[in-house]
Amino acid sequence: MNKRSLFKNYLTHKYFFVMLLPVLVYYAIFHYAPMYGVLIAFQDYQFLKGVWGSPWVGLDNFRDLFGGLYFGQVLRNTLLINFYKLIFGFTAPILLAVLINEVSVKWFKKSVQTISYLPHFLSWVVLAGMVIEFLSPSRGPINMLLTWLGADAVFFMSEPGWFRSILVSTDIWRNIGFSSIIYLAAIAGINPEMYEASEVDGISRIQKIWYVTIPSIAPVIVIMLILNSGSIINDDFEQVFNLLNAKVMDVGEVLSTYTYTEGLLKMNYSYAAAVGLFKNVVALVLVLSANYIASRFSDDTIF
Amino acid sequence: MRHRRTTSDTVFLVFVYAFLGALSLASLLPLMQAITISLSPPEVVNSYGFHLIPTRFDFAGFERVIHYDTIWTAYGNTIVRTLLGTAITLVMTFLGAYPLSKRTLPNRKLWTGIVVLTMFFSGGMIPAYLLIKNIGIMNSIWALVLPGAVSAFMLLIVRNFIMALPESLEESAKIDGANDIVILFRIVLPLSLPIIATVGLYAGVGHWNAWFDSMIYIQDERKQVLQMILRKILLEGQDVSAESGSGVHAQAVNSETVKMAALVVSVLPILFVYPFLQKYFVKGTLMGSVKG
């Protein structure tokens, strides 16, 4: 198509393009301009001079980053926490969906679903407030049970040994119900003849789950795993930031909270931008490679 | 036709019901505890600790919260933000999705690509912060409603939804002499109501619960949103009585009661609308997941 006819084409569909234009402007300003701002990771950015005037320092910020003692610890925390979240947080909703599917009493099924979705709709500020109260050494039910049994109360929130487990379990608590929706939908799509045929063969309920349900929803599981693969380095800022306190910093500080303290509190813009860029690039590579690997084994990819 | 249950199946079913029951209870317990504490007098909170049903009712905590002006200003800010932000998101998402659903749009692939790319790469926290600072919307509501106005993911879901509408409807309207604008308002929009509701719900809940942008972009306390004030009370342990100033009253009410009362006040709107909205969320989530 030559330039003239393309122009004409736009003219014929001018209403469509006029509609699209504000959205494109929005993306240019709020998504592409910050991508350009990534350049400051290679600068010694000074706010008054801007991206145009600040001196270039090449890879200095990245050298500081990888050479720094603290960064290694933060990276380790991020990977560990998210690895556990991926193992437990990813399988939990699948398990829940499979179990809900076994329930034939309608009101019970509905109540379980409604109740388990609820925490997903509350903010991490609210949830953190509830978690801290729930785990309180004097008023929380767990500690009351412990003291009743004669054990010492545990200061869950300020005990480094417990902090990661709290992050992982509260993450599951918040998301298990809502994430199970997609698996429930997949299970609903299974051909009933498969179950009937297996019943003729006389297999038990557990065998049915293992040999019919799970294999049938495997494609959905693969897609969700691809979508989640970037999460091993993309931590949940809102959750960690609201639960973090000075006593558990060593085991709890993750890349995004580190970016926040370094960049916005200490105003090391360039250094923090380098941390952010590192995280985003790793996440991008992870998602693309997970997708590539999946495409080698099956048709279930996202693009 | 159901086959007879074996013993192992029965044992398994008992386990399923017990497990799901326990899980539901675990989902609710922390919320119930918060509500109970908010309604209890401090002596009960301190001496008995955890209990599900309030043994004695005391609304002192709520009274304190009600007289705390900052919460109401923040409540107002959150409501304004939620309404304005959701409206902007709905209009913008639709403005983007509708043309992109049209095969006749010139360079359609390019424009879609520009939107999709943002799902996989972003500048990150610091460049975004500097951008807001540079374009001068710091400390205003625009810094809260504009940056996240259109999500690429939602836009694609709406686009796919519109594409799935039968084309013959639009064609026959054209034959009847309707122009693009009439088609949009008389045919496409009414048919898209379910997906518009979904996007609106997600945006609305997102705005109601947001606090981080308010924390970094808003310096003026009178412009802060509710979650941010709640964060100060709940997690940073700021004393609410600083406002009322009277030390006598401050000692009379246990701060845990006040904290939980503030928490309950902030989640009340969600708790009220949640039972009605839940099924739309579920539907919307499924609509988005049909196609990758």
PDB file of N, CA and C in Angstrom, chain B residues 176-270:
ATOM      1  N   ASP B 176     -29.845  -0.006   6.938  1.00  0.00           N
ATOM      2  CA  ASP B 176     -30.969   0.849   7.334  1.00  0.00           C
ATOM      3  C   ASP B 176     -30.575   2.317   7.421  1.00  0.00           C
ATOM      4  N   GLY B 177     -29.338   2.624   7.132  1.00  0.00           N
ATOM      5  CA  GLY B 177     -28.929   4.017   7.053  1.00  0.00           C
ATOM      6  C   GLY B 177     -28.289   4.578   8.305  1.00  0.00           C
ATOM      7  N   ALA B 178     -27.888   3.710   9.249  1.00  0.00           N
ATOM      8  CA  ALA B 178     -27.262   4.215  10.468  1.00  0.00           C
ATOM      9  C   ALA B 178     -25.784   4.510  10.210  1.00  0.00           C
ATOM     10  N   ASN B 179     -25.266   5.595  10.808  1.00  0.00           N
ATOM     11  CA  ASN B 179     -23.840   5.846  10.665  1.00  0.00           C
ATOM     12  C   ASN B 179     -23.086   5.244  11.846  1.00  0.00           C
ATOM     13  N   ASP B 180     -21.739   5.390  11.815  1.00  0.00           N
ATOM     14  CA  ASP B 180     -20.904   4.734  12.832  1.00  0.00           C
ATOM     15  C   ASP B 180     -21.298   5.118  14.250  1.00  0.00           C
ATOM     16  N   ILE B 181     -21.609   6.412  14.434  1.00  0.00           N
ATOM     17  CA  ILE B 181     -21.921   6.882  15.777  1.00  0.00           C
ATOM     18  C   ILE B 181     -23.217   6.237  16.287  1.00  0.00           C
ATOM     19  N   VAL B 182     -24.230   6.198  15.400  1.00  0.00           N
ATOM     20  CA  VAL B 182     -25.505   5.590  15.790  1.00  0.00           C
ATOM     21  C   VAL B 182     -25.294   4.121  16.114  1.00  0.00           C
ATOM     22  N   ILE B 183     -24.513   3.441  15.279  1.00  0.00           N
ATOM     23  CA  ILE B 183     -24.248   2.019  15.511  1.00  0.00           C
ATOM     24  C   ILE B 183     -23.599   1.822  16.873  1.00  0.00           C
ATOM     25  N   LEU B 184     -22.629   2.692  17.171  1.00  0.00           N
ATOM     26  CA  LEU B 184     -21.912   2.569  18.441  1.00  0.00           C
ATOM     27  C   LEU B 184     -22.868   2.693  19.633  1.00  0.00           C
ATOM     28  N   PHE B 185     -23.706   3.747  19.592  1.00  0.00           N
ATOM     29  CA  PHE B 185     -24.540   3.999  20.769  1.00  0.00           C
ATOM     30  C   PHE B 185     -25.790   3.130  20.817  1.00  0.00           C
ATOM     31  N   ARG B 186     -26.320   2.762  19.669  1.00  0.00           N
ATOM     32  CA  ARG B 186     -27.580   2.018  19.673  1.00  0.00           C
ATOM     33  C   ARG B 186     -27.380   0.514  19.658  1.00  0.00           C
ATOM     34  N   ILE B 187     -26.242   0.065  19.146  1.00  0.00           N
ATOM     35  CA  ILE B 187     -26.070  -1.386  19.007  1.00  0.00           C
ATOM     36  C   ILE B 187     -24.904  -1.922  19.841  1.00  0.00           C
ATOM     37  N   VAL B 188     -23.706  -1.355  19.633  1.00  0.00           N
ATOM     38  CA  VAL B 188     -22.534  -1.942  20.279  1.00  0.00           C
ATOM     39  C   VAL B 188     -22.549  -1.728  21.788  1.00  0.00           C
ATOM     40  N   LEU B 189     -22.776  -0.490  22.215  1.00  0.00           N
ATOM     41  CA  LEU B 189     -22.740  -0.220  23.658  1.00  0.00           C
ATOM     42  C   LEU B 189     -23.763  -1.038  24.453  1.00  0.00           C
ATOM     43  N   PRO B 190     -25.042  -1.078  24.030  1.00  0.00           N
ATOM     44  CA  PRO B 190     -26.001  -1.874  24.811  1.00  0.00           C
ATOM     45  C   PRO B 190     -25.609  -3.352  24.895  1.00  0.00           C
ATOM     46  N   LEU B 191     -25.045  -3.868  23.818  1.00  0.00           N
ATOM     47  CA  LEU B 191     -24.664  -5.283  23.843  1.00  0.00           C
ATOM     48  C   LEU B 191     -23.421  -5.517  24.707  1.00  0.00           C
ATOM     49  N   SER B 192     -22.633  -4.465  24.890  1.00  0.00           N
ATOM     50  CA  SER B 192     -21.382  -4.630  25.640  1.00  0.00           C
ATOM     51  C   SER B 192     -21.554  -4.402  27.134  1.00  0.00           C
ATOM     52  N   LEU B 193     -22.777  -4.171  27.578  1.00  0.00           N
ATOM     53  CA  LEU B 193     -22.983  -3.840  28.994  1.00  0.00           C
ATOM     54  C   LEU B 193     -22.326  -4.812  29.985  1.00  0.00           C
ATOM     55  N   PRO B 194     -22.427  -6.134  29.761  1.00  0.00           N
ATOM     56  CA  PRO B 194     -21.816  -7.036  30.750  1.00  0.00           C
ATOM     57  C   PRO B 194     -20.310  -6.813  30.913  1.00  0.00           C
ATOM     58  N   ILE B 195     -19.623  -6.598  29.807  1.00  0.00           N
ATOM     59  CA  ILE B 195     -18.168  -6.434  29.903  1.00  0.00           C
ATOM     60  C   ILE B 195     -17.829  -5.055  30.454  1.00  0.00           C
ATOM     61  N   ILE B 196     -18.679  -4.059  30.144  1.00  0.00           N
ATOM     62  CA  ILE B 196     -18.463  -2.729  30.702  1.00  0.00           C
ATOM     63  C   ILE B 196     -18.628  -2.780  32.225  1.00  0.00           C
ATOM     64  N   ALA B 197     -19.633  -3.538  32.678  1.00  0.00           N
ATOM     65  CA  ALA B 197     -19.837  -3.687  34.119  1.00  0.00           C
ATOM     66  C   ALA B 197     -18.606  -4.316  34.763  1.00  0.00           C
ATOM     67  N   THR B 198     -18.058  -5.324  34.096  1.00  0.00           N
ATOM     68  CA  THR B 198     -16.881  -6.005  34.651  1.00  0.00           C
ATOM     69  C   THR B 198     -15.698  -5.060  34.796  1.00  0.00           C
ATOM     70  N   VAL B 199     -15.404  -4.328  33.716  1.00  0.00           N
ATOM     71  CA  VAL B 199     -14.276  -3.394  33.764  1.00  0.00           C
ATOM     72  C   VAL B 199     -14.519  -2.347  34.846  1.00  0.00           C
ATOM     73  N   GLY B 200     -15.760  -1.864  34.923  1.00  0.00           N
ATOM     74  CA  GLY B 200     -16.097  -0.864  35.928  1.00  0.00           C
ATOM     75  C   GLY B 200     -15.885  -1.386  37.341  1.00  0.00           C
ATOM     76  N   LEU B 201     -16.288  -2.631  37.583  1.00  0.00           N
ATOM     77  CA  LEU B 201     -16.128  -3.211  38.909  1.00  0.00           C
ATOM     78  C   LEU B 201     -14.657  -3.334  39.284  1.00  0.00           C
ATOM     79  N   TYR B 202     -13.871  -3.862  38.353  1.00  0.00           N
ATOM     80  CA  TYR B 202     -12.451  -4.013  38.638  1.00  0.00           C
ATOM     81  C   TYR B 202     -11.806  -2.657  38.937  1.00  0.00           C
ATOM     82  N   ALA B 203     -12.133  -1.671  38.073  1.00  0.00           N
ATOM     83  CA  ALA B 203     -11.548  -0.343  38.263  1.00  0.00           C
ATOM     84  C   ALA B 203     -12.010   0.249  39.592  1.00  0.00           C
ATOM     85  N   GLY B 204     -13.303   0.092  39.892  1.00  0.00           N
ATOM     86  CA  GLY B 204     -13.853   0.663  41.114  1.00  0.00           C
ATOM     87  C   GLY B 204     -13.199   0.082  42.362  1.00  0.00           C
ATOM     88  N   VAL B 205     -13.133  -1.238  42.453  1.00  0.00           N
ATOM     89  CA  VAL B 205     -12.506  -1.865  43.613  1.00  0.00           C
ATOM     90  C   VAL B 205     -11.027  -1.490  43.680  1.00  0.00           C
ATOM     91  N   GLY B 206     -10.379  -1.448  42.518  1.00  0.00           N
ATOM     92  CA  GLY B 206      -8.969  -1.065  42.474  1.00  0.00           C
ATOM     93  C   GLY B 206      -8.755   0.322  43.058  1.00  0.00           C
ATOM     94  N   HIS B 207      -9.600   1.279  42.676  1.00  0.00           N
ATOM     95  CA  HIS B 207      -9.455   2.641  43.190  1.00  0.00           C
ATOM     96  C   HIS B 207      -9.783   2.703  44.680  1.00  0.00           C
ATOM     97  N   TRP B 208     -10.802   1.965  45.097  1.00  0.00           N
ATOM     98  CA  TRP B 208     -11.182   1.994  46.509  1.00  0.00           C
ATOM     99  C   TRP B 208     -10.023   1.502  47.383  1.00  0.00           C
ATOM    100  N   ASN B 209      -9.314   0.492  46.891  1.00  0.00           N
ATOM    101  CA  ASN B 209      -8.268  -0.129  47.703  1.00  0.00           C
ATOM    102  C   ASN B 209      -6.883   0.490  47.527  1.00  0.00           C
ATOM    103  N   ALA B 210      -6.719   1.396  46.575  1.00  0.00           N
ATOM    104  CA  ALA B 210      -5.379   1.901  46.268  1.00  0.00           C
ATOM    105  C   ALA B 210      -4.864   2.854  47.341  1.00  0.00           C
ATOM    106  N   TRP B 211      -3.565   2.803  47.602  1.00  0.00           N
ATOM    107  CA  TRP B 211      -2.981   3.710  48.591  1.00  0.00           C
ATOM    108  C   TRP B 211      -1.566   4.130  48.207  1.00  0.00           C
ATOM    109  N   PHE B 212      -0.853   3.261  47.477  1.00  0.00           N
ATOM    110  CA  PHE B 212       0.556   3.544  47.250  1.00  0.00           C
ATOM    111  C   PHE B 212       0.753   4.838  46.456  1.00  0.00           C
ATOM    112  N   ASP B 213      -0.054   5.025  45.413  1.00  0.00           N
ATOM    113  CA  ASP B 213       0.062   6.255  44.624  1.00  0.00           C
ATOM    114  C   ASP B 213      -0.247   7.470  45.482  1.00  0.00           C
ATOM    115  N   SER B 214      -1.220   7.330  46.362  1.00  0.00           N
ATOM    116  CA  SER B 214      -1.552   8.435  47.262  1.00  0.00           C
ATOM    117  C   SER B 214      -0.375   8.733  48.191  1.00  0.00           C
ATOM    118  N   MET B 215       0.319   7.681  48.608  1.00  0.00           N
ATOM    119  CA  MET B 215       1.451   7.876  49.523  1.00  0.00           C
ATOM    120  C   MET B 215       2.598   8.623  48.849  1.00  0.00           C
ATOM    121  N   ILE B 216       2.895   8.279  47.581  1.00  0.00           N
ATOM    122  CA  ILE B 216       4.073   8.917  46.972  1.00  0.00           C
ATOM    123  C   ILE B 216       3.738  10.195  46.202  1.00  0.00           C
ATOM    124  N   TYR B 217       2.511  10.333  45.723  1.00  0.00           N
ATOM    125  CA  TYR B 217       2.206  11.509  44.893  1.00  0.00           C
ATOM    126  C   TYR B 217       1.495  12.624  45.656  1.00  0.00           C
ATOM    127  N   ILE B 218       0.865  12.309  46.776  1.00  0.00           N
ATOM    128  CA  ILE B 218       0.066  13.316  47.489  1.00  0.00           C
ATOM    129  C   ILE B 218       0.774  13.726  48.788  1.00  0.00           C
ATOM    130  N   GLN B 219       1.115  14.994  48.904  1.00  0.00           N
ATOM    131  CA  GLN B 219       1.754  15.453  50.143  1.00  0.00           C
ATOM    132  C   GLN B 219       0.741  16.077  51.108  1.00  0.00           C
ATOM    133  N   ASP B 220      -0.273  16.683  50.539  1.00  0.00           N
ATOM    134  CA  ASP B 220      -1.280  17.377  51.326  1.00  0.00           C
ATOM    135  C   ASP B 220      -2.199  16.372  52.027  1.00  0.00           C
ATOM    136  N   GLU B 221      -2.185  16.372  53.375  1.00  0.00           N
ATOM    137  CA  GLU B 221      -2.972  15.387  54.116  1.00  0.00           C
ATOM    138  C   GLU B 221      -4.457  15.453  53.778  1.00  0.00           C
ATOM    139  N   ARG B 222      -4.957  16.622  53.440  1.00  0.00           N
ATOM    140  CA  ARG B 222      -6.378  16.756  53.144  1.00  0.00           C
ATOM    141  C   ARG B 222      -6.770  16.124  51.814  1.00  0.00           C
ATOM    142  N   LYS B 223      -5.756  15.754  51.027  1.00  0.00           N
ATOM    143  CA  LYS B 223      -6.064  15.124  49.739  1.00  0.00           C
ATOM    144  C   LYS B 223      -5.811  13.619  49.755  1.00  0.00           C
ATOM    145  N   GLN B 224      -5.356  13.096  50.907  1.00  0.00           N
ATOM    146  CA  GLN B 224      -5.038  11.666  50.993  1.00  0.00           C
ATOM    147  C   GLN B 224      -6.296  10.811  50.898  1.00  0.00           C
ATOM    148  N   VAL B 225      -6.113   9.581  50.408  1.00  0.00           N
ATOM    149  CA  VAL B 225      -7.262   8.683  50.313  1.00  0.00           C
ATOM    150  C   VAL B 225      -7.407   7.864  51.596  1.00  0.00           C
ATOM    151  N   LEU B 226      -8.557   7.229  51.707  1.00  0.00           N
ATOM    152  CA  LEU B 226      -8.917   6.512  52.925  1.00  0.00           C
ATOM    153  C   LEU B 226      -7.897   5.436  53.327  1.00  0.00           C
ATOM    154  N   GLN B 227      -7.475   4.625  52.369  1.00  0.00           N
ATOM    155  CA  GLN B 227      -6.549   3.533  52.696  1.00  0.00           C
ATOM    156  C   GLN B 227      -5.249   4.060  53.292  1.00  0.00           C
ATOM    157  N   MET B 228      -4.864   5.240  52.852  1.00  0.00           N
ATOM    158  CA  MET B 228      -3.623   5.833  53.332  1.00  0.00           C
ATOM    159  C   MET B 228      -3.758   6.251  54.796  1.00  0.00           C
ATOM    160  N   ILE B 229      -4.908   6.860  55.137  1.00  0.00           N
ATOM    161  CA  ILE B 229      -5.162   7.233  56.529  1.00  0.00           C
ATOM    162  C   ILE B 229      -5.268   5.971  57.379  1.00  0.00           C
ATOM    163  N   LEU B 230      -5.934   4.970  56.835  1.00  0.00           N
ATOM    164  CA  LEU B 230      -6.075   3.701  57.551  1.00  0.00           C
ATOM    165  C   LEU B 230      -4.697   3.097  57.815  1.00  0.00           C
ATOM    166  N   ARG B 231      -3.834   3.182  56.810  1.00  0.00           N
ATOM    167  CA  ARG B 231      -2.465   2.673  56.960  1.00  0.00           C
ATOM    168  C   ARG B 231      -1.755   3.361  58.109  1.00  0.00           C
ATOM    169  N   LYS B 232      -1.944   4.669  58.190  1.00  0.00           N
ATOM    170  CA  LYS B 232      -1.300   5.422  59.271  1.00  0.00           C
ATOM    171  C   LYS B 232      -1.811   4.952  60.630  1.00  0.00           C
ATOM    172  N   ILE B 233      -3.118   4.752  60.734  1.00  0.00           N
ATOM    173  CA  ILE B 233      -3.694   4.337  62.014  1.00  0.00           C
ATOM    174  C   ILE B 233      -3.298   2.903  62.354  1.00  0.00           C
ATOM    175  N   LEU B 234      -3.448   2.016  61.359  1.00  0.00           N
ATOM    176  CA  LEU B 234      -3.276   0.585  61.612  1.00  0.00           C
ATOM    177  C   LEU B 234      -1.824   0.162  61.719  1.00  0.00           C
ATOM    178  N   LEU B 235      -1.036   0.580  60.730  1.00  0.00           N
ATOM    179  CA  LEU B 235       0.289  -0.013  60.589  1.00  0.00           C
ATOM    180  C   LEU B 235       1.420   0.880  61.065  1.00  0.00           C
ATOM    181  N   GLU B 236       1.234   2.187  60.940  1.00  0.00           N
ATOM    182  CA  GLU B 236       2.293   3.062  61.411  1.00  0.00           C
ATOM    183  C   GLU B 236       2.047   3.476  62.848  1.00  0.00           C
ATOM    184  N   GLY B 237       0.901   3.026  63.398  1.00  0.00           N
ATOM    185  CA  GLY B 237       0.607   3.246  64.802  1.00  0.00           C
ATOM    186  C   GLY B 237       0.451   4.705  65.195  1.00  0.00           C
ATOM    187  N   GLN B 238      -0.018   5.538  64.254  1.00  0.00           N
ATOM    188  CA  GLN B 238      -0.226   6.934  64.626  1.00  0.00           C
ATOM    189  C   GLN B 238      -1.441   7.061  65.530  1.00  0.00           C
ATOM    190  N   ASP B 239      -1.322   7.947  66.493  1.00  0.00           N
ATOM    191  CA  ASP B 239      -2.415   8.108  67.438  1.00  0.00           C
ATOM    192  C   ASP B 239      -3.521   8.960  66.846  1.00  0.00           C
ATOM    193  N   VAL B 240      -4.725   8.407  66.799  1.00  0.00           N
ATOM    194  CA  VAL B 240      -5.834   9.149  66.230  1.00  0.00           C
ATOM    195  C   VAL B 240      -6.232  10.322  67.098  1.00  0.00           C
ATOM    196  N   SER B 241      -5.886  10.235  68.395  1.00  0.00           N
ATOM    197  CA  SER B 241      -6.376  11.253  69.304  1.00  0.00           C
ATOM    198  C   SER B 241      -5.639  12.578  69.125  1.00  0.00           C
ATOM    199  N   ALA B 242      -4.561  12.567  68.344  1.00  0.00           N
ATOM    200  CA  ALA B 242      -3.828  13.796  68.083  1.00  0.00           C
ATOM    201  C   ALA B 242      -4.782  14.882  67.593  1.00  0.00           C
ATOM    202  N   GLU B 243      -5.805  14.437  66.874  1.00  0.00           N
ATOM    203  CA  GLU B 243      -6.777  15.364  66.314  1.00  0.00           C
ATOM    204  C   GLU B 243      -7.672  15.962  67.399  1.00  0.00           C
ATOM    205  N   SER B 244      -8.250  15.087  68.213  1.00  0.00           N
ATOM    206  CA  SER B 244      -9.196  15.569  69.210  1.00  0.00           C
ATOM    207  C   SER B 244      -8.479  16.234  70.390  1.00  0.00           C
ATOM    208  N   GLY B 245      -7.248  15.801  70.637  1.00  0.00           N
ATOM    209  CA  GLY B 245      -6.412  16.513  71.582  1.00  0.00           C
ATOM    210  C   GLY B 245      -6.602  16.208  73.049  1.00  0.00           C
ATOM    211  N   SER B 246      -7.726  15.627  73.417  1.00  0.00           N
ATOM    212  CA  SER B 246      -7.963  15.423  74.837  1.00  0.00           C
ATOM    213  C   SER B 246      -7.377  14.101  75.314  1.00  0.00           C
ATOM    214  N   GLY B 247      -6.436  14.185  76.233  1.00  0.00           N
ATOM    215  CA  GLY B 247      -5.750  12.997  76.702  1.00  0.00           C
ATOM    216  C   GLY B 247      -6.649  12.084  77.521  1.00  0.00           C
ATOM    217  N   VAL B 248      -7.629  12.665  78.199  1.00  0.00           N
ATOM    218  CA  VAL B 248      -8.516  11.888  79.064  1.00  0.00           C
ATOM    219  C   VAL B 248      -9.250  10.834  78.239  1.00  0.00           C
ATOM    220  N   HIS B 249      -9.845  11.308  77.142  1.00  0.00           N
ATOM    221  CA  HIS B 249     -10.619  10.432  76.296  1.00  0.00           C
ATOM    222  C   HIS B 249      -9.717   9.383  75.659  1.00  0.00           C
ATOM    223  N   ALA B 250      -8.494   9.798  75.296  1.00  0.00           N
ATOM    224  CA  ALA B 250      -7.576   8.912  74.593  1.00  0.00           C
ATOM    225  C   ALA B 250      -7.262   7.675  75.426  1.00  0.00           C
ATOM    226  N   GLN B 251      -7.106   7.861  76.738  1.00  0.00           N
ATOM    227  CA  GLN B 251      -6.766   6.714  77.566  1.00  0.00           C
ATOM    228  C   GLN B 251      -7.963   5.813  77.822  1.00  0.00           C
ATOM    229  N   ALA B 252      -9.136   6.406  77.685  1.00  0.00           N
ATOM    230  CA  ALA B 252     -10.332   5.645  78.002  1.00  0.00           C
ATOM    231  C   ALA B 252     -10.582   4.522  77.000  1.00  0.00           C
ATOM    232  N   VAL B 253     -10.163   4.727  75.754  1.00  0.00           N
ATOM    233  CA  VAL B 253     -10.460   3.733  74.737  1.00  0.00           C
ATOM    234  C   VAL B 253      -9.179   3.053  74.278  1.00  0.00           C
ATOM    235  N   ASN B 254      -9.191   1.747  74.325  1.00  0.00           N
ATOM    236  CA  ASN B 254      -8.056   0.975  73.868  1.00  0.00           C
ATOM    237  C   ASN B 254      -7.802   1.239  72.390  1.00  0.00           C
ATOM    238  N   SER B 255      -6.552   1.434  72.046  1.00  0.00           N
ATOM    239  CA  SER B 255      -6.266   1.809  70.659  1.00  0.00           C
ATOM    240  C   SER B 255      -6.567   0.669  69.693  1.00  0.00           C
ATOM    241  N   GLU B 256      -6.516  -0.585  70.173  1.00  0.00           N
ATOM    242  CA  GLU B 256      -6.864  -1.704  69.287  1.00  0.00           C
ATOM    243  C   GLU B 256      -8.306  -1.583  68.822  1.00  0.00           C
ATOM    244  N   THR B 257      -9.180  -1.180  69.753  1.00  0.00           N
ATOM    245  CA  THR B 257     -10.578  -1.006  69.412  1.00  0.00           C
ATOM    246  C   THR B 257     -10.736   0.053  68.332  1.00  0.00           C
ATOM    247  N   VAL B 258     -10.005   1.163  68.499  1.00  0.00           N
ATOM    248  CA  VAL B 258     -10.082   2.242  67.515  1.00  0.00           C
ATOM    249  C   VAL B 258      -9.541   1.781  66.175  1.00  0.00           C
ATOM    250  N   LYS B 259      -8.396   1.084  66.220  1.00  0.00           N
ATOM    251  CA  LYS B 259      -7.795   0.578  64.977  1.00  0.00           C
ATOM    252  C   LYS B 259      -8.779  -0.285  64.205  1.00  0.00           C
ATOM    253  N   MET B 260      -9.371  -1.241  64.901  1.00  0.00           N
ATOM    254  CA  MET B 260     -10.274  -2.167  64.222  1.00  0.00           C
ATOM    255  C   MET B 260     -11.560  -1.466  63.782  1.00  0.00           C
ATOM    256  N   ALA B 261     -11.976  -0.449  64.560  1.00  0.00           N
ATOM    257  CA  ALA B 261     -13.161   0.312  64.148  1.00  0.00           C
ATOM    258  C   ALA B 261     -12.875   1.043  62.828  1.00  0.00           C
ATOM    259  N   ALA B 262     -11.682   1.635  62.728  1.00  0.00           N
ATOM    260  CA  ALA B 262     -11.308   2.320  61.488  1.00  0.00           C
ATOM    261  C   ALA B 262     -11.272   1.330  60.333  1.00  0.00           C
ATOM    262  N   LEU B 263     -10.723   0.143  60.610  1.00  0.00           N
ATOM    263  CA  LEU B 263     -10.663  -0.894  59.573  1.00  0.00           C
ATOM    264  C   LEU B 263     -12.065  -1.275  59.104  1.00  0.00           C
ATOM    265  N   VAL B 264     -12.943  -1.502  60.063  1.00  0.00           N
ATOM    266  CA  VAL B 264     -14.298  -1.916  59.701  1.00  0.00           C
ATOM    267  C   VAL B 264     -14.998  -0.819  58.896  1.00  0.00           C
ATOM    268  N   VAL B 265     -14.825   0.433  59.335  1.00  0.00           N
ATOM    269  CA  VAL B 265     -15.460   1.544  58.619  1.00  0.00           C
ATOM    270  C   VAL B 265     -14.997   1.574  57.160  1.00  0.00           C
ATOM    271  N   SER B 266     -13.720   1.254  56.933  1.00  0.00           N
ATOM    272  CA  SER B 266     -13.206   1.346  55.562  1.00  0.00           C
ATOM    273  C   SER B 266     -13.645   0.177  54.689  1.00  0.00           C
ATOM    274  N   VAL B 267     -13.952  -0.977  55.302  1.00  0.00           N
ATOM    275  CA  VAL B 267     -14.376  -2.102  54.456  1.00  0.00           C
ATOM    276  C   VAL B 267     -15.896  -2.233  54.352  1.00  0.00           C
ATOM    277  N   LEU B 268     -16.639  -1.454  55.160  1.00  0.00           N
ATOM    278  CA  LEU B 268     -18.095  -1.580  55.133  1.00  0.00           C
ATOM    279  C   LEU B 268     -18.693  -1.491  53.724  1.00  0.00           C
ATOM    280  N   PRO B 269     -18.304  -0.470  52.924  1.00  0.00           N
ATOM    281  CA  PRO B 269     -18.909  -0.402  51.589  1.00  0.00           C
ATOM    282  C   PRO B 269     -18.671  -1.673  50.771  1.00  0.00           C
ATOM    283  N   ILE B 270     -17.458  -2.225  50.868  1.00  0.00           N
ATOM    284  CA  ILE B 270     -17.166  -3.439  50.105  1.00  0.00           C
ATOM    285  C   ILE B 270     -17.979  -4.613  50.643  1.00  0.00           C
TER     286      ILE B 270
END
